[in-house]
Structures are given as structure tokens and as C-alpha cells.
Amino acid sequence: MASLNVGNLGEYLREQRRQAQLSLRQLADAAGVSNPYLSQIERGLRKPSADILQQLAKALRISAETLYVQAGILDERDRDEVETRAVILADPSINERQKQVLLQIYESFRKENALDAELDAEAGAGPGPDDAMPHTN
């Protein structure tokens, strides 16, 4: 099986399509785009919009964020945040209020950790008091 770590969006899409065992025409139909347009994307001649990438991801049953990263729309570091938010919002076992509370908590932790990282960088990135292990004999 070919590696998924390919260099550009077109190659990545082609590999995903082949793994899904879809023809170019089948994927184009499922995503609601023209066959020639999809072919141009796969050959690197066209750069699709985020909406088109979302349609392709849905048809391939993969994460749209993965395609956004491949297309350079989304930074790799941002993908985890976007995917985490999407999982929370998609969870049918919690209600809308609970989802919003979880997202607020998640965001506060991210901000706190970003601030801690900045402070560590300014202080020379040595271990903090929380990182010290007590010595016991």
C-alpha cells in the first residue's frame, strides 16, 4: 500500500480516492464536481476552494481538516484544535449547552498553556516548580 505522506494535495487526493476504490468519475459525482475539474485538481492544475475540499472529504469519508492542511489552508498545528472542536460538536450524547461549556473549558486550557509556554520561553525554558520531583530516601 502506498504511503499517505505525499507532497501535494492532488497526489494525496488521488491516493485517498484509490484507497476508497473510487474512480475519478465516481468521486466527482459523489462530491458534486465535474470530472474534468477533479482531474485538474489531482494533477495539480487547479486549487480548489475550502467548500470543494469539504465536499471531496465528505465523499471520501475523511476529515476536511486533513485536506485543508494538504492544501495549505490550515496549519498542521491548528488541525488538532479544529478536529477536537468538531468531535465535541458532533457528539450526540451531550446537549448543546454542555457542548458550549466543554468548548469554553477547552479554549481556556489552550490559552493557559499558550501563556505558560510563552513565559517558559522568556524565562529560558527551565523546569518549573510543577516539574520538580521530590527526593525521597
mmCIF file of C-alpha atoms in Angstrom:
data_model
loop_
_atom_site.group_PDB
_atom_site.id
_atom_site.type_symbol
_atom_site.label_atom_id
_atom_site.label_comp_id
_atom_site.label_asym_id
_atom_site.label_seq_id
_atom_site.Cartn_x
_atom_site.Cartn_y
_atom_site.Cartn_z
ATOM 1 C CA MET A 1 0.000 0.000 0.000
ATOM 2 C CA ALA A 2 1.320 3.461 -0.900
ATOM 3 C CA SER A 3 2.268 5.956 1.768
ATOM 4 C CA LEU A 4 -0.209 8.657 2.690
ATOM 5 C CA ASN A 5 2.641 11.089 3.304
ATOM 6 C CA VAL A 6 2.555 12.656 -0.139
ATOM 7 C CA GLY A 7 3.814 16.055 -1.109
ATOM 8 C CA ASN A 8 0.797 17.819 -2.536
ATOM 9 C CA LEU A 9 -2.949 17.949 -2.476
ATOM 10 C CA GLY A 10 -3.516 16.344 -5.880
ATOM 11 C CA GLU A 11 -1.391 13.298 -5.114
ATOM 12 C CA TYR A 12 -2.981 12.992 -1.692
ATOM 13 C CA LEU A 13 -6.496 13.145 -3.157
ATOM 14 C CA ARG A 14 -5.628 10.562 -5.803
ATOM 15 C CA GLU A 15 -4.260 8.219 -3.142
ATOM 16 C CA GLN A 16 -7.353 8.674 -0.954
ATOM 17 C CA ARG A 17 -9.608 8.050 -3.956
ATOM 18 C CA ARG A 18 -7.746 4.872 -4.841
ATOM 19 C CA GLN A 19 -7.878 3.610 -1.257
ATOM 20 C CA ALA A 20 -11.634 4.239 -1.279
ATOM 21 C CA GLN A 21 -11.734 2.240 -4.530
ATOM 22 C CA LEU A 22 -13.486 5.028 -6.388
ATOM 23 C CA SER A 23 -12.981 6.025 -9.996
ATOM 24 C CA LEU A 24 -12.391 9.658 -10.830
ATOM 25 C CA ARG A 25 -15.930 9.868 -12.177
ATOM 26 C CA GLN A 26 -17.439 8.215 -9.074
ATOM 27 C CA LEU A 27 -15.695 10.652 -6.731
ATOM 28 C CA ALA A 28 -16.611 13.626 -8.897
ATOM 29 C CA ASP A 29 -20.274 12.569 -8.870
ATOM 30 C CA ALA A 30 -20.272 11.914 -5.105
ATOM 31 C CA ALA A 31 -18.649 15.294 -4.398
ATOM 32 C CA GLY A 32 -20.818 17.218 -6.847
ATOM 33 C CA VAL A 33 -17.953 18.454 -9.024
ATOM 34 C CA SER A 34 -17.206 17.874 -12.684
ATOM 35 C CA ASN A 35 -14.974 15.043 -13.777
ATOM 36 C CA PRO A 36 -12.544 17.375 -15.641
ATOM 37 C CA TYR A 37 -12.327 19.726 -12.642
ATOM 38 C CA LEU A 38 -11.453 16.868 -10.258
ATOM 39 C CA SER A 39 -8.880 15.602 -12.755
ATOM 40 C CA GLN A 40 -7.279 19.059 -12.827
ATOM 41 C CA ILE A 41 -7.152 19.140 -9.017
ATOM 42 C CA GLU A 42 -5.484 15.725 -8.899
ATOM 43 C CA ARG A 43 -2.920 16.827 -11.492
ATOM 44 C CA GLY A 44 -2.146 19.988 -9.524
ATOM 45 C CA LEU A 45 -3.532 22.345 -12.187
ATOM 46 C CA ARG A 46 -6.345 23.777 -10.031
ATOM 47 C CA LYS A 47 -6.511 24.752 -6.377
ATOM 48 C CA PRO A 48 -9.999 24.037 -5.019
ATOM 49 C CA SER A 49 -11.843 26.215 -2.535
ATOM 50 C CA ALA A 50 -12.431 25.147 1.048
ATOM 51 C CA ASP A 51 -16.045 24.325 0.101
ATOM 52 C CA ILE A 52 -14.943 21.965 -2.669
ATOM 53 C CA LEU A 53 -12.408 20.343 -0.330
ATOM 54 C CA GLN A 54 -15.180 19.803 2.200
ATOM 55 C CA GLN A 55 -17.353 18.127 -0.451
ATOM 56 C CA LEU A 56 -14.440 15.907 -1.515
ATOM 57 C CA ALA A 57 -13.673 14.989 2.099
ATOM 58 C CA LYS A 58 -17.295 14.061 2.722
ATOM 59 C CA ALA A 59 -17.371 11.888 -0.399
ATOM 60 C CA LEU A 60 -14.105 10.210 0.632
ATOM 61 C CA ARG A 61 -15.249 9.917 4.265
ATOM 62 C CA ILE A 62 -12.135 11.625 5.570
ATOM 63 C CA SER A 63 -11.545 14.740 7.649
ATOM 64 C CA ALA A 64 -11.949 18.007 5.768
ATOM 65 C CA GLU A 65 -9.241 19.432 8.016
ATOM 66 C CA THR A 66 -6.776 16.902 6.619
ATOM 67 C CA LEU A 67 -7.456 18.218 3.125
ATOM 68 C CA TYR A 68 -7.211 21.817 4.357
ATOM 69 C CA VAL A 69 -3.729 21.075 5.717
ATOM 70 C CA GLN A 70 -2.711 19.414 2.435
ATOM 71 C CA ALA A 71 -3.988 22.438 0.513
ATOM 72 C CA GLY A 72 -2.186 24.898 2.788
ATOM 73 C CA ILE A 73 -5.454 26.432 4.016
ATOM 74 C CA LEU A 74 -4.984 25.211 7.583
ATOM 75 C CA ASP A 75 -1.766 24.981 9.556
ATOM 76 C CA GLU A 76 -0.932 21.499 10.867
ATOM 77 C CA ARG A 77 -0.948 22.790 14.470
ATOM 78 C CA ASP A 78 -4.431 24.240 14.024
ATOM 79 C CA ARG A 79 -5.824 20.954 12.764
ATOM 80 C CA ASP A 80 -5.894 19.340 16.210
ATOM 81 C CA GLU A 81 -7.910 22.216 17.612
ATOM 82 C CA VAL A 82 -10.379 22.165 14.724
ATOM 83 C CA GLU A 83 -10.781 18.400 14.916
ATOM 84 C CA THR A 84 -11.274 18.481 18.686
ATOM 85 C CA ARG A 85 -13.979 21.111 18.316
ATOM 86 C CA ALA A 86 -15.658 19.090 15.557
ATOM 87 C CA VAL A 87 -15.716 15.938 17.688
ATOM 88 C CA ILE A 88 -17.265 17.804 20.612
ATOM 89 C CA LEU A 89 -19.906 19.419 18.400
ATOM 90 C CA ALA A 90 -20.738 16.117 16.703
ATOM 91 C CA ASP A 91 -21.195 14.117 19.915
ATOM 92 C CA PRO A 92 -24.884 13.136 20.098
ATOM 93 C CA SER A 93 -24.646 12.079 23.754
ATOM 94 C CA ILE A 94 -24.305 15.627 25.101
ATOM 95 C CA ASN A 95 -26.656 18.561 24.658
ATOM 96 C CA GLU A 96 -25.854 21.938 23.083
ATOM 97 C CA ARG A 97 -25.292 23.703 26.411
ATOM 98 C CA GLN A 98 -22.845 21.000 27.501
ATOM 99 C CA LYS A 99 -21.018 21.259 24.179
ATOM 100 C CA GLN A 100 -20.599 25.009 24.610
ATOM 101 C CA VAL A 101 -19.318 24.578 28.170
ATOM 102 C CA LEU A 102 -16.811 21.948 27.019
ATOM 103 C CA LEU A 103 -15.613 24.235 24.232
ATOM 104 C CA GLN A 104 -15.175 27.109 26.702
ATOM 105 C CA ILE A 105 -13.162 24.914 29.066
ATOM 106 C CA TYR A 106 -11.078 23.587 26.172
ATOM 107 C CA GLU A 107 -10.327 27.124 24.964
ATOM 108 C CA SER A 108 -9.368 28.284 28.459
ATOM 109 C CA PHE A 109 -6.914 25.386 28.801
ATOM 110 C CA ARG A 110 -5.395 26.190 25.404
ATOM 111 C CA LYS A 111 -4.958 29.855 26.359
ATOM 112 C CA GLU A 112 -3.464 28.940 29.736
ATOM 113 C CA ASN A 113 -0.998 26.523 28.144
ATOM 114 C CA ALA A 114 -0.029 29.031 25.460
ATOM 115 C CA LEU A 115 0.655 31.635 28.148
ATOM 116 C CA ASP A 116 2.711 29.123 30.159
ATOM 117 C CA ALA A 117 4.728 28.280 27.047
ATOM 118 C CA GLU A 118 5.418 31.971 26.410
ATOM 119 C CA LEU A 119 6.522 32.504 30.000
ATOM 120 C CA ASP A 120 8.768 29.420 29.862
ATOM 121 C CA ALA A 121 10.353 30.677 26.652
ATOM 122 C CA GLU A 122 11.023 34.089 28.204
ATOM 123 C CA ALA A 123 12.470 32.518 31.368
ATOM 124 C CA GLY A 124 14.847 30.254 29.472
ATOM 125 C CA ALA A 125 12.621 27.180 29.357
ATOM 126 C CA GLY A 126 13.977 25.575 32.531
ATOM 127 C CA PRO A 127 11.796 23.196 34.506
ATOM 128 C CA GLY A 128 9.150 24.881 36.590
ATOM 129 C CA PRO A 129 8.211 24.083 40.185
ATOM 130 C CA ASP A 130 5.479 21.728 38.990
ATOM 131 C CA ASP A 131 8.063 19.726 37.058
ATOM 132 C CA ALA A 132 10.373 19.116 40.034
ATOM 133 C CA MET A 133 10.305 15.640 41.531
ATOM 134 C CA PRO A 134 10.651 15.451 45.318
ATOM 135 C CA HIS A 135 13.658 13.491 46.516
ATOM 136 C CA THR A 136 12.743 10.760 48.962
ATOM 137 C CA ASN A 137 15.080 8.363 50.721
#
